[in-house]
PDB file of C-alpha atoms in Angstrom:
ATOM      1  CA  UNK A 274      21.597  11.472  17.872  1.00 72.00           C
ATOM      2  CA  UNK A 275      19.919  14.794  17.192  1.00 78.00           C
ATOM      3  CA  UNK A 276      16.434  15.464  18.555  1.00 82.00           C
ATOM      4  CA  UNK A 277      13.703  18.023  18.070  1.00 86.00           C
ATOM      5  CA  UNK A 278      10.533  18.199  20.103  1.00 87.00           C
ATOM      6  CA  UNK A 279       7.504  19.683  18.381  1.00 83.00           C
ATOM      7  CA  UNK A 280       4.014  20.204  19.777  1.00 81.00           C
ATOM      8  CA  UNK A 281       2.796  16.664  19.209  1.00 87.00           C
ATOM      9  CA  UNK A 282       5.846  14.573  18.340  1.00 94.00           C
ATOM     10  CA  UNK A 283       9.560  14.019  18.836  1.00 96.00           C
ATOM     11  CA  UNK A 284      11.796  13.664  15.789  1.00 95.00           C
ATOM     12  CA  UNK A 285      15.324  12.262  15.679  1.00 93.00           C
ATOM     13  CA  UNK A 286      18.275  11.701  13.375  1.00 93.00           C
ATOM     14  CA  UNK A 287      20.001   8.371  14.046  1.00 95.00           C
ATOM     15  CA  UNK A 288      23.610   8.248  12.746  1.00 95.00           C
ATOM     16  CA  UNK A 289      25.511   5.319  11.318  1.00 97.00           C
ATOM     17  CA  UNK A 290      28.725   4.168  12.972  1.00 97.00           C
ATOM     18  CA  UNK A 291      31.898   2.464  11.842  1.00 98.00           C
ATOM     19  CA  UNK A 292      34.357   0.303  13.744  1.00 98.00           C
ATOM     20  CA  UNK A 293      37.891   1.578  13.288  1.00 98.00           C
ATOM     21  CA  UNK A 294      39.087  -1.288  15.474  1.00 98.00           C
ATOM     22  CA  UNK A 295      37.389  -4.544  16.476  1.00 98.00           C
ATOM     23  CA  UNK A 296      39.160  -7.295  18.391  1.00 98.00           C
ATOM     24  CA  UNK A 297      37.763 -10.388  20.091  1.00 97.00           C
ATOM     25  CA  UNK A 298      39.272 -11.151  23.487  1.00 96.00           C
ATOM     26  CA  UNK A 299      37.466 -14.366  24.408  1.00 94.00           C
ATOM     27  CA  UNK A 300      34.163 -16.176  24.721  1.00 91.00           C
ATOM     28  CA  UNK A 301      31.955 -15.256  27.667  1.00 90.00           C
ATOM     29  CA  UNK A 302      29.889 -17.677  29.786  1.00 90.00           C
ATOM     30  CA  UNK A 303      26.711 -16.032  28.454  1.00 85.00           C
ATOM     31  CA  UNK A 304      27.657 -17.045  24.899  1.00 82.00           C
ATOM     32  CA  UNK A 305      28.672 -13.581  23.757  1.00 86.00           C
ATOM     33  CA  UNK A 306      32.222 -12.548  22.895  1.00 93.00           C
ATOM     34  CA  UNK A 307      34.331 -10.282  25.072  1.00 95.00           C
ATOM     35  CA  UNK A 308      35.562  -7.583  22.717  1.00 97.00           C
ATOM     36  CA  UNK A 309      37.358  -4.294  22.363  1.00 98.00           C
ATOM     37  CA  UNK A 310      36.237  -1.907  19.648  1.00 98.00           C
ATOM     38  CA  UNK A 311      36.704   1.725  18.659  1.00 98.00           C
ATOM     39  CA  UNK A 312      33.510   3.153  17.208  1.00 97.00           C
ATOM     40  CA  UNK A 313      32.817   6.538  15.666  1.00 97.00           C
ATOM     41  CA  UNK A 314      29.501   8.040  14.582  1.00 96.00           C
ATOM     42  CA  UNK A 315      29.312   9.260  10.978  1.00 96.00           C
ATOM     43  CA  UNK A 316      27.034  11.604   9.048  1.00 95.00           C
ATOM     44  CA  UNK A 317      24.726   9.097   7.387  1.00 97.00           C
ATOM     45  CA  UNK A 318      21.358   9.297   9.140  1.00 96.00           C
ATOM     46  CA  UNK A 319      18.079   7.466   9.469  1.00 97.00           C
ATOM     47  CA  UNK A 320      15.121   9.707  10.379  1.00 97.00           C
ATOM     48  CA  UNK A 321      12.329   8.834  12.774  1.00 97.00           C
ATOM     49  CA  UNK A 322       9.349  10.513  14.377  1.00 97.00           C
ATOM     50  CA  UNK A 323       7.453   9.380  17.469  1.00 98.00           C
ATOM     51  CA  UNK A 324       3.905  10.618  18.069  1.00 98.00           C
ATOM     52  CA  UNK A 325       2.210   9.531  21.320  1.00 98.00           C
ATOM     53  CA  UNK A 326      -1.306   8.110  21.087  1.00 98.00           C
ATOM     54  CA  UNK A 327      -4.057   7.523  23.622  1.00 96.00           C
ATOM     55  CA  UNK A 328      -4.541   3.911  22.531  1.00 96.00           C
ATOM     56  CA  UNK A 329      -1.882   1.430  23.781  1.00 97.00           C
ATOM     57  CA  UNK A 330      -0.931   0.100  20.335  1.00 98.00           C
ATOM     58  CA  UNK A 331       2.545   0.614  18.909  1.00 98.00           C
ATOM     59  CA  UNK A 332       2.390   1.199  15.143  1.00 98.00           C
ATOM     60  CA  UNK A 333       5.601   1.317  13.087  1.00 98.00           C
ATOM     61  CA  UNK A 334       5.744   2.706   9.547  1.00 98.00           C
ATOM     62  CA  UNK A 335       9.199   1.674   8.323  1.00 98.00           C
ATOM     63  CA  UNK A 336      10.441   2.169   4.751  1.00 98.00           C
ATOM     64  CA  UNK A 337      13.533   3.110   2.791  1.00 97.00           C
ATOM     65  CA  UNK A 338      14.054   6.808   2.188  1.00 97.00           C
ATOM     66  CA  UNK A 339      12.635   7.480  -1.297  1.00 96.00           C
ATOM     67  CA  UNK A 340      15.852   9.004  -2.622  1.00 94.00           C
ATOM     68  CA  UNK A 341      17.921   6.124  -1.264  1.00 94.00           C
ATOM     69  CA  UNK A 342      15.587   3.554  -2.800  1.00 94.00           C
ATOM     70  CA  UNK A 343      15.654   5.328  -6.166  1.00 94.00           C
ATOM     71  CA  UNK A 344      19.452   5.383  -6.177  1.00 92.00           C
ATOM     72  CA  UNK A 345      19.691   1.698  -5.273  1.00 93.00           C
ATOM     73  CA  UNK A 346      17.147   0.819  -7.956  1.00 92.00           C
ATOM     74  CA  UNK A 347      19.189   2.683 -10.576  1.00 91.00           C
ATOM     75  CA  UNK A 348      22.292   0.716  -9.548  1.00 90.00           C
ATOM     76  CA  UNK A 349      20.560  -2.674  -9.786  1.00 85.00           C
ATOM     77  CA  UNK A 350      18.869  -4.849  -7.179  1.00 84.00           C
ATOM     78  CA  UNK A 351      17.791  -2.567  -4.323  1.00 87.00           C
ATOM     79  CA  UNK A 352      17.239  -5.555  -2.033  1.00 89.00           C
ATOM     80  CA  UNK A 353      20.842  -6.664  -2.479  1.00 92.00           C
ATOM     81  CA  UNK A 354      22.239  -3.144  -2.109  1.00 93.00           C
ATOM     82  CA  UNK A 355      20.160  -1.946   0.847  1.00 95.00           C
ATOM     83  CA  UNK A 356      19.264  -5.202   2.597  1.00 93.00           C
ATOM     84  CA  UNK A 357      15.953  -6.298   4.026  1.00 92.00           C
ATOM     85  CA  UNK A 358      13.570  -4.420   6.293  1.00 95.00           C
ATOM     86  CA  UNK A 359      12.188  -6.809   8.932  1.00 94.00           C
ATOM     87  CA  UNK A 360       8.457  -7.055   9.646  1.00 95.00           C
ATOM     88  CA  UNK A 361       7.136  -4.901  12.460  1.00 96.00           C
ATOM     89  CA  UNK A 362       7.233  -7.485  15.252  1.00 96.00           C
ATOM     90  CA  UNK A 363      10.914  -8.321  14.684  1.00 96.00           C
ATOM     91  CA  UNK A 364      12.051  -4.763  13.913  1.00 98.00           C
ATOM     92  CA  UNK A 365      14.432  -3.573  16.636  1.00 98.00           C
ATOM     93  CA  UNK A 366      12.696  -0.189  16.785  1.00 99.00           C
ATOM     94  CA  UNK A 367       9.329  -1.833  17.505  1.00 99.00           C
ATOM     95  CA  UNK A 368      10.880  -4.189  20.066  1.00 98.00           C
ATOM     96  CA  UNK A 369      12.645  -1.273  21.789  1.00 98.00           C
ATOM     97  CA  UNK A 370       9.436   0.731  22.212  1.00 99.00           C
ATOM     98  CA  UNK A 371       7.474  -2.324  23.377  1.00 98.00           C
ATOM     99  CA  UNK A 372      10.184  -3.021  25.962  1.00 98.00           C
ATOM    100  CA  UNK A 373      10.107   0.578  27.177  1.00 99.00           C
ATOM    101  CA  UNK A 374       6.306   0.535  27.347  1.00 99.00           C
ATOM    102  CA  UNK A 375       6.313  -2.709  29.324  1.00 98.00           C
ATOM    103  CA  UNK A 376       9.165  -1.906  31.718  1.00 98.00           C
ATOM    104  CA  UNK A 377       7.859   1.557  32.561  1.00 98.00           C
ATOM    105  CA  UNK A 378       4.149   0.570  32.619  1.00 98.00           C
ATOM    106  CA  UNK A 379       3.186   3.153  30.019  1.00 98.00           C
ATOM    107  CA  UNK A 380      -0.585   3.049  29.333  1.00 98.00           C
ATOM    108  CA  UNK A 381      -0.301   4.978  26.071  1.00 97.00           C
ATOM    109  CA  UNK A 382       0.878   3.917  22.628  1.00 98.00           C
ATOM    110  CA  UNK A 383       2.824   5.545  19.823  1.00 98.00           C
ATOM    111  CA  UNK A 384       2.977   5.891  16.080  1.00 98.00           C
ATOM    112  CA  UNK A 385       6.540   5.704  14.754  1.00 99.00           C
ATOM    113  CA  UNK A 386       7.611   6.743  11.266  1.00 98.00           C
ATOM    114  CA  UNK A 387      11.085   5.529  10.292  1.00 99.00           C
ATOM    115  CA  UNK A 388      12.760   6.410   7.002  1.00 98.00           C
ATOM    116  CA  UNK A 389      16.004   4.549   6.531  1.00 98.00           C
ATOM    117  CA  UNK A 390      19.147   5.575   4.664  1.00 98.00           C
ATOM    118  CA  UNK A 391      21.616   3.320   6.499  1.00 98.00           C
ATOM    119  CA  UNK A 392      21.801  -0.033   4.653  1.00 97.00           C
ATOM    120  CA  UNK A 393      21.010  -3.207   6.606  1.00 95.00           C
ATOM    121  CA  UNK A 394      23.513  -6.030   7.267  1.00 92.00           C
ATOM    122  CA  UNK A 395      26.338  -3.606   6.568  1.00 95.00           C
ATOM    123  CA  UNK A 396      28.213  -3.234   9.865  1.00 96.00           C
ATOM    124  CA  UNK A 397      27.138   0.433   9.974  1.00 98.00           C
ATOM    125  CA  UNK A 398      24.887   0.011  13.022  1.00 96.00           C
ATOM    126  CA  UNK A 399      21.632   1.325  11.562  1.00 97.00           C
ATOM    127  CA  UNK A 400      19.293  -0.902  13.568  1.00 97.00           C
ATOM    128  CA  UNK A 401      21.149  -0.222  16.826  1.00 96.00           C
ATOM    129  CA  UNK A 402      21.203   3.530  16.229  1.00 96.00           C
ATOM    130  CA  UNK A 403      17.491   3.504  15.408  1.00 97.00           C
ATOM    131  CA  UNK A 404      16.781   1.570  18.618  1.00 97.00           C
ATOM    132  CA  UNK A 405      18.728   4.067  20.718  1.00 95.00           C
ATOM    133  CA  UNK A 406      17.037   7.009  19.019  1.00 95.00           C
ATOM    134  CA  UNK A 407      13.536   5.611  19.454  1.00 97.00           C
ATOM    135  CA  UNK A 408      14.101   4.762  23.120  1.00 97.00           C
ATOM    136  CA  UNK A 409      15.046   8.352  23.848  1.00 94.00           C
ATOM    137  CA  UNK A 410      12.382   9.839  21.556  1.00 96.00           C
ATOM    138  CA  UNK A 411       9.598   7.662  22.977  1.00 97.00           C
ATOM    139  CA  UNK A 412      10.642   8.377  26.563  1.00 96.00           C
ATOM    140  CA  UNK A 413      10.444  12.096  25.758  1.00 95.00           C
ATOM    141  CA  UNK A 414       7.131  11.753  23.903  1.00 96.00           C
ATOM    142  CA  UNK A 415       5.676   9.898  26.893  1.00 97.00           C
ATOM    143  CA  UNK A 416       7.240  12.387  29.392  1.00 96.00           C
ATOM    144  CA  UNK A 417       8.989   9.601  31.313  1.00 97.00           C
ATOM    145  CA  UNK A 418      12.057  11.696  32.240  1.00 90.00           C
ATOM    146  CA  UNK A 419      14.315   8.629  32.260  1.00 94.00           C
ATOM    147  CA  UNK A 420      18.065   8.909  32.779  1.00 92.00           C
ATOM    148  CA  UNK A 421      20.496   7.887  30.052  1.00 89.00           C
ATOM    149  CA  UNK A 422      21.751   5.154  32.384  1.00 91.00           C
ATOM    150  CA  UNK A 423      18.232   3.698  32.565  1.00 95.00           C
ATOM    151  CA  UNK A 424      17.726   3.907  28.806  1.00 94.00           C
ATOM    152  CA  UNK A 425      21.108   2.289  28.240  1.00 91.00           C
ATOM    153  CA  UNK A 426      20.179  -0.508  30.654  1.00 93.00           C
ATOM    154  CA  UNK A 427      17.077  -1.200  28.573  1.00 96.00           C
ATOM    155  CA  UNK A 428      19.087  -0.925  25.344  1.00 93.00           C
ATOM    156  CA  UNK A 429      21.608  -3.535  26.479  1.00 90.00           C
ATOM    157  CA  UNK A 430      18.762  -6.081  26.587  1.00 93.00           C
ATOM    158  CA  UNK A 431      18.278  -5.577  22.853  1.00 95.00           C
ATOM    159  CA  UNK A 432      21.776  -5.259  21.402  1.00 91.00           C
ATOM    160  CA  UNK A 433      25.378  -4.934  22.516  1.00 89.00           C
ATOM    161  CA  UNK A 434      26.315  -1.782  20.603  1.00 90.00           C
ATOM    162  CA  UNK A 435      23.171   0.277  21.258  1.00 94.00           C
ATOM    163  CA  UNK A 436      24.596   1.993  24.409  1.00 92.00           C
ATOM    164  CA  UNK A 437      27.339   3.576  22.257  1.00 94.00           C
ATOM    165  CA  UNK A 438      24.757   5.890  20.723  1.00 92.00           C
ATOM    166  CA  UNK A 439      23.716   7.159  24.166  1.00 88.00           C
ATOM    167  CA  UNK A 440      27.133   7.726  25.715  1.00 83.00           C
ATOM    168  CA  UNK A 441      29.279   8.780  22.758  1.00 76.00           C
ATOM    169  CA  UNK A 442      27.730  12.246  22.944  1.00 62.00           C
ATOM    170  CA  UNK A 443      29.166  13.019  26.358  1.00 56.00           C
ATOM    171  CA  UNK A 444      32.293  14.703  24.944  1.00 54.00           C
ATOM    172  CA  UNK A 445      30.529  15.773  21.774  1.00 64.00           C
ATOM    173  CA  UNK A 446      32.927  13.782  19.591  1.00 75.00           C
ATOM    174  CA  UNK A 447      30.841  10.701  18.793  1.00 91.00           C
ATOM    175  CA  UNK A 448      33.948   8.568  19.389  1.00 94.00           C
ATOM    176  CA  UNK A 449      34.392   5.846  22.000  1.00 95.00           C
ATOM    177  CA  UNK A 450      36.111   2.642  23.046  1.00 97.00           C
ATOM    178  CA  UNK A 451      33.631  -0.118  23.840  1.00 96.00           C
ATOM    179  CA  UNK A 452      34.451  -3.234  25.855  1.00 96.00           C
ATOM    180  CA  UNK A 453      32.579  -6.113  27.490  1.00 94.00           C
ATOM    181  CA  UNK A 454      29.910  -7.184  24.981  1.00 92.00           C
ATOM    182  CA  UNK A 455      30.174  -3.647  23.615  1.00 92.00           C
ATOM    183  CA  UNK A 456      28.027  -2.077  26.326  1.00 91.00           C
ATOM    184  CA  UNK A 457      30.884  -0.569  28.417  1.00 92.00           C
ATOM    185  CA  UNK A 458      31.613   2.811  26.852  1.00 93.00           C
ATOM    186  CA  UNK A 459      34.627   5.090  27.341  1.00 93.00           C
ATOM    187  CA  UNK A 460      34.353   8.263  25.274  1.00 92.00           C
ATOM    188  CA  UNK A 461      37.299  10.279  24.000  1.00 92.00           C
ATOM    189  CA  UNK A 462      37.805  13.399  21.882  1.00 89.00           C
ATOM    190  CA  UNK A 463      39.612  12.553  18.657  1.00 90.00           C
ATOM    191  CA  UNK A 464      40.194  14.202  15.315  1.00 89.00           C
ATOM    192  CA  UNK A 465      37.455  14.571  12.739  1.00 92.00           C
ATOM    193  CA  UNK A 466      37.742  12.072   9.925  1.00 95.00           C
ATOM    194  CA  UNK A 467      36.538  12.355   6.339  1.00 97.00           C
ATOM    195  CA  UNK A 468      35.527   8.996   4.933  1.00 98.00           C
ATOM    196  CA  UNK A 469      33.723   7.124   2.206  1.00 99.00           C
ATOM    197  CA  UNK A 470      31.353   4.298   3.164  1.00 99.00           C
ATOM    198  CA  UNK A 471      30.666   1.487   0.709  1.00 98.00           C
ATOM    199  CA  UNK A 472      27.888  -1.047   0.932  1.00 97.00           C
ATOM    200  CA  UNK A 473      28.311  -3.730  -1.771  1.00 96.00           C
ATOM    201  CA  UNK A 474      25.552  -5.988  -3.039  1.00 94.00           C
ATOM    202  CA  UNK A 475      24.758  -8.609  -0.395  1.00 93.00           C
ATOM    203  CA  UNK A 476      25.161  -8.382   3.356  1.00 92.00           C
ATOM    204  CA  UNK A 477      26.896 -10.517   5.969  1.00 93.00           C
ATOM    205  CA  UNK A 478      25.121 -12.228   8.867  1.00 91.00           C
ATOM    206  CA  UNK A 479      26.607 -10.990  12.133  1.00 90.00           C
ATOM    207  CA  UNK A 480      25.828 -14.290  13.877  1.00 90.00           C
ATOM    208  CA  UNK A 481      27.486 -16.286  11.119  1.00 94.00           C
ATOM    209  CA  UNK A 482      30.595 -14.097  11.097  1.00 95.00           C
ATOM    210  CA  UNK A 483      31.037 -14.521  14.851  1.00 94.00           C
ATOM    211  CA  UNK A 484      30.390 -18.250  14.604  1.00 93.00           C
ATOM    212  CA  UNK A 485      33.179 -18.701  12.068  1.00 95.00           C
ATOM    213  CA  UNK A 486      35.694 -16.404  13.740  1.00 95.00           C
ATOM    214  CA  UNK A 487      38.829 -17.821  15.372  1.00 93.00           C
ATOM    215  CA  UNK A 488      39.968 -16.161  18.585  1.00 95.00           C
ATOM    216  CA  UNK A 489      43.542 -14.789  18.482  1.00 96.00           C
ATOM    217  CA  UNK A 490      46.213 -16.193  20.784  1.00 94.00           C
ATOM    218  CA  UNK A 491      47.452 -12.664  21.483  1.00 95.00           C
ATOM    219  CA  UNK A 492      44.758 -10.011  20.924  1.00 96.00           C
ATOM    220  CA  UNK A 493      45.635  -6.668  19.362  1.00 96.00           C
ATOM    221  CA  UNK A 494      45.157  -3.463  21.368  1.00 96.00           C
ATOM    222  CA  UNK A 495      43.437  -0.269  20.262  1.00 97.00           C
ATOM    223  CA  UNK A 496      45.739   1.967  22.350  1.00 96.00           C
ATOM    224  CA  UNK A 497      47.950   3.096  19.442  1.00 95.00           C
ATOM    225  CA  UNK A 498      44.960   3.918  17.249  1.00 96.00           C
ATOM    226  CA  UNK A 499      43.249   5.901  20.006  1.00 96.00           C
ATOM    227  CA  UNK A 500      46.497   7.801  20.675  1.00 95.00           C
ATOM    228  CA  UNK A 501      46.713   8.651  16.968  1.00 94.00           C
ATOM    229  CA  UNK A 502      43.124   9.883  16.930  1.00 94.00           C
ATOM    230  CA  UNK A 503      43.678  12.012  20.025  1.00 92.00           C
ATOM    231  CA  UNK A 504      46.907  13.526  18.660  1.00 91.00           C
ATOM    232  CA  UNK A 505      45.475  14.075  15.165  1.00 83.00           C
ATOM    233  CA  UNK A 506      48.070  11.782  13.611  1.00 84.00           C
ATOM    234  CA  UNK A 507      47.051   9.522  10.746  1.00 81.00           C
ATOM    235  CA  UNK A 508      50.286   8.290   9.177  1.00 82.00           C
ATOM    236  CA  UNK A 509      50.142   5.052  11.219  1.00 87.00           C
ATOM    237  CA  UNK A 510      46.449   4.364  10.627  1.00 90.00           C
ATOM    238  CA  UNK A 511      46.918   1.743   7.876  1.00 89.00           C
ATOM    239  CA  UNK A 512      48.528  -0.655  10.349  1.00 91.00           C
ATOM    240  CA  UNK A 513      46.373   0.396  13.316  1.00 95.00           C
ATOM    241  CA  UNK A 514      42.985  -0.430  11.786  1.00 97.00           C
ATOM    242  CA  UNK A 515      42.033  -3.955  12.870  1.00 96.00           C
ATOM    243  CA  UNK A 516      38.930  -6.057  12.366  1.00 98.00           C
ATOM    244  CA  UNK A 517      39.036  -9.641  13.641  1.00 98.00           C
ATOM    245  CA  UNK A 518      35.813 -10.452  11.782  1.00 98.00           C
ATOM    246  CA  UNK A 519      37.182  -9.709   8.329  1.00 97.00           C
ATOM    247  CA  UNK A 520      38.400 -13.251   7.683  1.00 96.00           C
ATOM    248  CA  UNK A 521      35.044 -14.968   8.256  1.00 97.00           C
ATOM    249  CA  UNK A 522      33.322 -12.130   6.374  1.00 96.00           C
ATOM    250  CA  UNK A 523      35.607 -12.828   3.403  1.00 96.00           C
ATOM    251  CA  UNK A 524      34.484 -16.446   3.489  1.00 95.00           C
ATOM    252  CA  UNK A 525      30.827 -15.374   3.434  1.00 95.00           C
ATOM    253  CA  UNK A 526      31.086 -12.581   0.857  1.00 94.00           C
ATOM    254  CA  UNK A 527      33.623 -12.303  -1.981  1.00 94.00           C
ATOM    255  CA  UNK A 528      32.806  -8.585  -2.139  1.00 95.00           C
ATOM    256  CA  UNK A 529      35.041  -7.867   0.855  1.00 96.00           C
ATOM    257  CA  UNK A 530      38.262  -8.807  -0.942  1.00 96.00           C
ATOM    258  CA  UNK A 531      37.079  -7.020  -4.077  1.00 97.00           C
ATOM    259  CA  UNK A 532      36.569  -3.793  -2.131  1.00 97.00           C
ATOM    260  CA  UNK A 533      39.938  -4.165  -0.403  1.00 97.00           C
ATOM    261  CA  UNK A 534      41.689  -4.479  -3.772  1.00 97.00           C
ATOM    262  CA  UNK A 535      39.828  -1.501  -5.223  1.00 97.00           C
ATOM    263  CA  UNK A 536      40.581   0.706  -2.199  1.00 97.00           C
ATOM    264  CA  UNK A 537      44.243  -0.343  -2.297  1.00 96.00           C
ATOM    265  CA  UNK A 538      44.457   1.243  -5.737  1.00 96.00           C
ATOM    266  CA  UNK A 539      42.937   4.499  -4.552  1.00 95.00           C
ATOM    267  CA  UNK A 540      44.904   7.304  -2.928  1.00 92.00           C
ATOM    268  CA  UNK A 541      43.342   6.938   0.522  1.00 97.00           C
ATOM    269  CA  UNK A 542      44.838   7.133   4.009  1.00 96.00           C
ATOM    270  CA  UNK A 543      43.568   3.694   5.085  1.00 96.00           C
ATOM    271  CA  UNK A 544      40.661   1.320   4.525  1.00 98.00           C
ATOM    272  CA  UNK A 545      38.937  -1.490   6.423  1.00 98.00           C
ATOM    273  CA  UNK A 546      35.675  -3.395   6.861  1.00 98.00           C
ATOM    274  CA  UNK A 547      33.223  -2.128   9.487  1.00 98.00           C
ATOM    275  CA  UNK A 548      31.667  -4.417  12.087  1.00 97.00           C
ATOM    276  CA  UNK A 549      30.810  -7.807  10.645  1.00 96.00           C
ATOM    277  CA  UNK A 550      30.476  -6.342   7.133  1.00 95.00           C
ATOM    278  CA  UNK A 551      29.712  -6.252   4.343  1.00 96.00           C
ATOM    279  CA  UNK A 552      30.112  -2.485   4.704  1.00 97.00           C
ATOM    280  CA  UNK A 553      33.562  -1.072   4.028  1.00 98.00           C
ATOM    281  CA  UNK A 554      35.130   2.355   4.564  1.00 99.00           C
ATOM    282  CA  UNK A 555      38.054   4.407   3.289  1.00 98.00           C
ATOM    283  CA  UNK A 556      39.634   7.228   5.298  1.00 97.00           C
ATOM    284  CA  UNK A 557      40.430  10.268   3.165  1.00 97.00           C
ATOM    285  CA  UNK A 558      42.571  13.388   3.613  1.00 95.00           C
ATOM    286  CA  UNK A 559      39.736  15.937   3.429  1.00 96.00           C
ATOM    287  CA  UNK A 560      36.054  16.274   2.629  1.00 96.00           C
ATOM    288  CA  UNK A 561      36.901  17.271  -0.952  1.00 98.00           C
ATOM    289  CA  UNK A 562      39.158  14.227  -1.261  1.00 98.00           C
ATOM    290  CA  UNK A 563      36.356  11.991   0.067  1.00 98.00           C
ATOM    291  CA  UNK A 564      33.988  13.323  -2.596  1.00 98.00           C
ATOM    292  CA  UNK A 565      36.543  12.596  -5.330  1.00 98.00           C
ATOM    293  CA  UNK A 566      37.114   9.074  -4.020  1.00 98.00           C
ATOM    294  CA  UNK A 567      33.345   8.522  -3.802  1.00 98.00           C
ATOM    295  CA  UNK A 568      32.945   9.612  -7.422  1.00 98.00           C
ATOM    296  CA  UNK A 569      35.623   7.133  -8.542  1.00 97.00           C
ATOM    297  CA  UNK A 570      33.977   4.328  -6.599  1.00 98.00           C
ATOM    298  CA  UNK A 571      30.542   5.171  -7.992  1.00 96.00           C
ATOM    299  CA  UNK A 572      31.990   5.034 -11.506  1.00 96.00           C
ATOM    300  CA  UNK A 573      33.124   1.456 -10.783  1.00 95.00           C
ATOM    301  CA  UNK A 574      29.605   0.469  -9.656  1.00 94.00           C
ATOM    302  CA  UNK A 575      30.820  -1.095  -6.402  1.00 96.00           C
ATOM    303  CA  UNK A 576      27.496  -0.587  -4.624  1.00 96.00           C
ATOM    304  CA  UNK A 577      26.021   2.179  -2.494  1.00 97.00           C
ATOM    305  CA  UNK A 578      28.639   4.882  -1.806  1.00 98.00           C
ATOM    306  CA  UNK A 579      28.432   7.634   0.839  1.00 98.00           C
ATOM    307  CA  UNK A 580      30.986  10.424   1.465  1.00 98.00           C
ATOM    308  CA  UNK A 581      30.677  11.213   5.192  1.00 98.00           C
ATOM    309  CA  UNK A 582      32.454  12.774   8.153  1.00 96.00           C
ATOM    310  CA  UNK A 583      32.648  11.687  11.753  1.00 94.00           C
ATOM    311  CA  UNK A 584      30.046  13.615  13.697  1.00 89.00           C
ATOM    312  CA  UNK A 585      29.557  14.645  17.270  1.00 77.00           C
ATOM    313  CA  UNK A 586      26.455  13.312  18.971  1.00 66.00           C
ATOM    314  CA  UNK A 587      24.261  15.613  20.996  1.00 59.00           C
ATOM    315  CA  UNK A 588      24.950  15.144  24.686  1.00 45.00           C
ATOM    316  CA  UNK A 589      21.677  13.780  26.030  1.00 47.00           C
ATOM    317  CA  UNK A 590      20.093  14.577  29.359  1.00 47.00           C
ATOM    318  CA  UNK A 591      21.681  12.709  32.304  1.00 40.00           C
TER     319      UNK A 591
END
């Protein structure tokens, strides 16, 4: 997350993420899954601004970025390509600020402007990143001086992968292994990756993907992938990328197999689904190569296509 404090407001860029590795280890007593995942932040950003107000109301102005909406409209059904924006009361950004206001007994309110570029229901973590960004931005706007540990504690009440966006900046790499429900974060410094993100028409319900998923008898480990990232090796990546949720996602959306077949025909290092889908990614050899691959994918009208790089997250105040 990148932040800027102006005279009367705090602005933030909230990055997308992808899961290079996602394995389910078991079912927890609280109903969640124990998991192991390798997440990296990438250079596709939502933008938000938080302006404190004297009145206690929280007002959220949430809309698709105008350029993003225009592109999706040109490609077809923008609702299918970008996903839905929830109403204010169920928007994770609104819920995050209300939780912060309640837990810290803040008498003031805030006006939040959110312009989204990260598609919904894609596995790219847009809602979680926005929630993390707004928690930090609102705490700064309200001069609460909260620690990252406290903000992460609040975030974990809202979503399992939100803490990643707080802690992955500690080494500046935006790369981390997450365990538990996803809230236990171990950062590492790995190589920069050039990628192409693809969001096909139609999303995948995270809850439904987890409900359908079968737990493995012997879970895979992310250790080889992390070693490759640390040593800047990528020749083994095709066999090291794992996503346990891909099978149920295939059952929900036929687009997953279509994207896999298309990417198999492209000259890319490796490819895989992110999170619970329907978002997909291809790892490329360079930024120029990623732009060429993106152009080929756009010509095939596979959906929304984004050439990106992994990006370091600003190390936030401890």
